[in-house]
Short mmCIF file of C-alpha atoms in Angstrom, two decimals:
data_model
loop_
_atom_site.label_atom_id
_atom_site.label_comp_id
_atom_site.label_asym_id
_atom_site.label_seq_id
_atom_site.Cartn_x
_atom_site.Cartn_y
_atom_site.Cartn_z
CA UNK I 200 13.25 10.59 -9.61
CA UNK I 201 12.66 7.30 -7.83
CA UNK I 202 10.66 4.88 -9.92
CA UNK I 203 9.40 1.33 -9.64
CA UNK I 204 8.39 -0.17 -12.98
CA UNK I 205 6.43 -3.39 -12.99
CA UNK I 206 5.94 -6.05 -15.64
CA UNK I 207 2.88 -6.22 -17.84
CA UNK I 208 -0.51 -7.85 -17.36
CA UNK I 209 -0.81 -11.61 -17.09
CA UNK I 210 -3.60 -14.08 -17.77
CA UNK I 211 -3.25 -17.44 -16.07
CA UNK I 212 -5.28 -20.61 -15.70
CA UNK I 213 -6.25 -21.92 -12.27
CA UNK I 214 -3.44 -23.94 -10.76
CA UNK I 215 -0.73 -22.08 -12.66
CA UNK I 216 1.93 -19.73 -11.27
CA UNK I 217 2.73 -16.12 -12.01
CA UNK I 218 5.93 -14.14 -11.49
CA UNK I 219 5.66 -10.35 -11.38
CA UNK I 220 8.74 -8.16 -11.62
CA UNK I 221 9.42 -4.72 -10.19
CA UNK I 222 12.48 -2.84 -11.47
CA UNK I 223 13.89 -0.05 -9.33
CA UNK I 224 15.40 3.15 -10.69
CA UNK I 225 17.34 6.07 -9.26
CA UNK I 226 17.86 5.09 -5.64
CA UNK I 227 20.19 2.88 -3.63
CA UNK I 228 18.52 -0.45 -4.31
CA UNK I 229 19.97 -2.43 -1.41
CA UNK I 230 19.12 0.22 1.18
CA UNK I 231 15.36 -0.34 1.15
CA UNK I 232 12.73 -2.94 1.82
CA UNK I 233 10.14 -3.62 -0.87
CA UNK I 234 6.59 -4.56 0.06
CA UNK I 235 4.01 -6.28 -2.13
CA UNK I 236 0.34 -5.33 -1.87
CA UNK I 237 -2.56 -6.58 -3.93
CA UNK I 238 -6.01 -5.23 -4.70
CA UNK I 239 -8.83 -7.40 -5.98
CA UNK I 240 -11.34 -5.70 -8.30
CA UNK I 241 -13.39 -3.12 -6.40
CA UNK I 242 -11.84 -4.07 -3.06
CA UNK I 243 -9.25 -2.70 -0.65
CA UNK I 244 -5.51 -3.10 -0.23
CA UNK I 245 -4.17 -6.43 0.98
CA UNK I 246 -0.59 -6.68 2.29
CA UNK I 247 1.25 -9.75 0.99
CA UNK I 248 4.76 -9.51 2.33
CA UNK I 249 8.12 -7.78 2.33
CA UNK I 250 11.65 -8.44 1.13
CA UNK I 251 14.85 -6.85 2.38
CA UNK I 252 16.63 -5.91 -0.86
CA UNK I 253 19.96 -6.02 0.95
CA UNK I 254 20.02 -9.60 2.15
CA UNK I 255 16.92 -11.09 0.53
CA UNK I 256 15.23 -11.97 3.82
CA UNK I 257 11.46 -12.10 3.64
CA UNK I 258 8.32 -11.96 5.74
CA UNK I 259 5.03 -13.15 4.26
CA UNK I 260 1.44 -12.70 5.33
CA UNK I 261 0.06 -15.88 6.87
CA UNK I 262 -2.62 -16.20 4.18
CA UNK I 263 0.01 -16.47 1.43
CA UNK I 264 2.53 -18.66 3.27
CA UNK I 265 3.52 -21.61 1.11
CA UNK I 266 2.26 -20.00 -2.10
CA UNK I 267 4.31 -16.81 -2.38
CA UNK I 268 8.01 -16.30 -2.92
CA UNK I 269 9.69 -12.90 -3.04
CA UNK I 270 13.19 -12.60 -4.45
CA UNK I 271 15.54 -9.95 -5.75
CA UNK I 272 18.36 -9.63 -8.29
CA UNK I 273 20.80 -6.99 -7.13
CA UNK I 274 22.64 -7.01 -10.47
CA UNK I 275 19.57 -5.63 -12.24
CA UNK I 276 17.87 -3.86 -9.30
CA UNK I 277 14.80 -6.00 -9.84
CA UNK I 278 12.42 -7.56 -7.35
CA UNK I 279 10.16 -10.51 -8.07
CA UNK I 280 6.95 -11.85 -6.54
CA UNK I 281 5.88 -15.36 -7.53
CA UNK I 282 2.47 -16.72 -6.56
CA UNK I 283 1.68 -20.39 -7.17
CA UNK I 284 -1.46 -22.54 -7.25
CA UNK I 285 -3.48 -19.64 -8.60
CA UNK I 286 -7.23 -19.52 -8.14
CA UNK I 287 -9.87 -17.11 -9.36
CA UNK I 288 -9.72 -15.20 -6.06
CA UNK I 289 -6.11 -14.24 -6.89
CA UNK I 290 -7.35 -12.04 -9.73
CA UNK I 291 -6.06 -8.64 -8.65
CA UNK I 292 -3.68 -5.80 -9.30
CA UNK I 293 -0.34 -6.51 -7.66
CA UNK I 294 1.77 -3.57 -6.50
CA UNK I 295 5.35 -3.29 -5.29
CA UNK I 296 6.16 -0.38 -2.98
CA UNK I 297 9.32 0.96 -1.38
CA UNK I 298 9.48 1.30 2.40
CA UNK I 299 11.39 4.18 3.94
CA UNK I 300 13.32 3.90 7.18
CA UNK I 301 10.36 5.51 8.97
CA UNK I 302 8.30 2.55 7.66
CA UNK I 303 5.86 4.20 5.26
CA UNK I 304 5.49 3.14 1.61
CA UNK I 305 6.63 6.21 -0.26
CA UNK I 306 6.92 5.03 -3.87
CA UNK I 307 4.70 2.52 -5.61
CA UNK I 308 4.91 0.66 -8.89
CA UNK I 309 2.18 1.21 -11.44
CA UNK I 310 0.61 -2.17 -10.66
CA UNK I 311 0.35 -5.43 -12.58
CA UNK I 312 -3.04 -6.94 -13.35
CA UNK I 313 -3.10 -10.70 -12.92
CA UNK I 314 -6.24 -12.40 -14.19
CA UNK I 315 -6.91 -16.02 -13.25
CA UNK I 316 -9.50 -17.59 -15.47
CA UNK I 317 -10.19 -20.91 -17.09
CA UNK H 13 -2.56 -9.43 13.34
CA UNK H 14 -3.48 -5.82 14.05
CA UNK H 15 -6.92 -4.96 12.68
CA UNK H 16 -7.50 -1.48 11.28
CA UNK H 17 -11.04 -0.11 11.15
CA UNK H 18 -11.88 3.04 9.24
CA UNK H 19 -15.01 5.10 9.48
CA UNK H 20 -17.00 6.05 7.64
CA UNK H 21 -16.78 3.62 4.73
CA UNK H 22 -18.11 6.31 2.44
CA UNK H 23 -18.66 10.01 2.73
CA UNK H 24 -20.39 12.60 0.56
CA UNK H 25 -19.14 16.15 0.79
CA UNK H 26 -18.93 19.38 -1.19
CA UNK H 27 -16.00 21.39 -2.44
CA UNK H 28 -14.82 23.62 0.40
CA UNK H 29 -16.07 21.33 3.17
CA UNK H 30 -13.90 20.19 6.06
CA UNK H 31 -13.94 16.41 6.40
CA UNK H 32 -12.43 13.92 8.79
CA UNK H 33 -11.85 10.19 8.48
CA UNK H 34 -11.03 8.08 11.51
CA UNK H 35 -8.95 4.92 11.83
CA UNK H 36 -8.85 2.69 14.87
CA UNK H 37 -6.29 -0.02 15.54
CA UNK H 38 -7.11 -3.18 17.49
CA UNK H 39 -3.96 -2.63 19.57
CA UNK H 40 -1.43 0.12 19.90
CA UNK H 41 0.56 1.04 16.81
CA UNK H 42 2.33 3.93 18.58
CA UNK H 43 2.57 6.55 15.81
CA UNK H 44 3.28 4.09 12.99
CA UNK H 45 0.17 5.06 11.11
CA UNK H 46 0.12 6.17 7.49
CA UNK H 47 -2.57 7.54 5.18
CA UNK H 48 -2.80 6.95 1.44
CA UNK H 49 -5.00 8.37 -1.29
CA UNK H 50 -6.02 6.24 -4.25
CA UNK H 51 -7.77 7.39 -7.40
CA UNK H 52 -9.38 4.98 -9.86
CA UNK H 53 -6.86 3.10 -11.97
CA UNK H 54 -3.90 4.51 -10.04
CA UNK H 55 -1.51 3.25 -7.38
CA UNK H 56 -1.96 4.53 -3.84
CA UNK H 57 -0.18 7.76 -2.99
CA UNK H 58 1.35 8.49 0.41
CA UNK H 59 -0.21 11.53 2.13
CA UNK H 60 0.67 11.32 5.83
CA UNK H 61 3.23 9.20 7.67
CA UNK H 62 4.08 8.81 11.31
CA UNK H 63 0.48 9.77 12.15
CA UNK H 64 0.99 13.48 11.47
CA UNK H 65 3.94 14.13 9.12
CA UNK H 66 2.98 15.54 5.74
CA UNK H 67 4.63 13.80 2.78
CA UNK H 68 6.62 16.13 0.56
CA UNK H 69 4.50 17.69 -2.15
CA UNK H 70 1.17 16.99 -0.45
CA UNK H 71 -1.00 20.11 0.05
CA UNK H 72 -1.18 21.50 3.56
CA UNK H 73 -4.97 21.12 3.65
CA UNK H 74 -4.26 17.48 4.56
CA UNK H 75 -3.38 16.78 8.17
CA UNK H 76 -3.18 13.80 10.46
CA UNK H 77 -3.43 13.34 14.19
CA UNK H 78 -3.60 10.67 16.85
CA UNK H 79 -1.49 8.04 18.55
CA UNK H 80 -1.69 4.54 19.99
CA UNK H 81 -5.03 3.27 18.65
CA UNK H 82 -7.01 6.27 17.40
CA UNK H 83 -6.14 8.39 14.41
CA UNK H 84 -7.75 11.01 12.20
CA UNK H 85 -7.13 12.30 8.69
CA UNK H 86 -8.56 15.76 8.10
CA UNK H 87 -8.94 17.68 4.85
CA UNK H 88 -9.51 21.30 5.77
CA UNK H 89 -11.14 22.53 2.56
CA UNK H 90 -12.03 19.92 -0.04
CA UNK H 91 -10.84 20.48 -3.57
CA UNK H 92 -12.20 18.70 -6.66
CA UNK H 93 -9.06 16.58 -6.94
CA UNK H 94 -9.51 15.22 -3.40
CA UNK H 95 -12.43 12.99 -4.30
CA UNK H 96 -10.85 9.57 -4.01
CA UNK H 97 -10.55 6.60 -1.67
CA UNK H 98 -8.43 6.93 1.46
CA UNK H 99 -6.70 4.13 3.35
CA UNK H 100 -4.95 4.03 6.68
CA UNK H 101 -2.15 1.52 7.25
CA UNK H 102 -0.23 0.52 10.33
CA UNK H 103 3.49 -0.08 9.98
CA UNK H 104 4.08 -0.96 13.64
CA UNK H 105 4.32 -4.67 12.97
CA UNK H 106 3.99 -7.13 10.12
CA UNK H 107 1.60 -7.79 8.53
CA UNK H 108 1.30 -4.09 7.66
CA UNK H 109 -2.48 -4.09 7.65
CA UNK H 110 -4.70 -1.56 5.91
CA UNK H 111 -8.07 -0.18 6.82
CA UNK H 112 -10.94 -1.10 4.51
CA UNK H 113 -10.92 2.31 2.87
CA UNK H 114 -13.12 5.41 2.87
CA UNK H 115 -14.60 6.53 -0.43
CA UNK H 116 -15.00 10.29 -0.56
CA UNK H 117 -17.63 11.32 -3.09
CA UNK H 118 -18.96 14.59 -4.35
CA UNK H 119 -22.31 15.63 -2.87
#
């Protein structure tokens, strides 16, 4: 069945960068968009942006513009989300999710906890 | 950005109850409205898409309705496994904003 498998937890210092991966299994990788959503501890879901796995085009939420970069590697069916200039408020679980043609997010990765602490 | 407002923020109910959660968009989202369920320590799970279409494998006690700016998720007869947090999300335009969530707790 369709699966998105994310990389493991990360601990970073303020000012550092983090790159989270999301490997796709058992579907036509280039046919779907992948969205990234984060969730700070005890809070709700926060949409970060989207990448078209076919051509690599991206759209980012305004609040992350300049700090986030989403990329993909079609040879390994892997998506990446890099966030720079980390601050404590970036401590969260980061999820990748597949978007169907009808625009809903039907499969989600298991999440990657990123902790930013000095 | 389109703002999504859910109500209530929390809800206490008993097994067997019928419950409804509402979601209001700050501007029309047509029928591009989705509902997700999230349990502690787990990723969100798609329940309803296109305002009223039931995702494959989701029990029929879940239903969705509405269009344009006002939407409702209804659970017809609560089961123990339904106690969770529910989020609406619009996919009409980026950013694909979420509601703040509704925590459904056991009374």
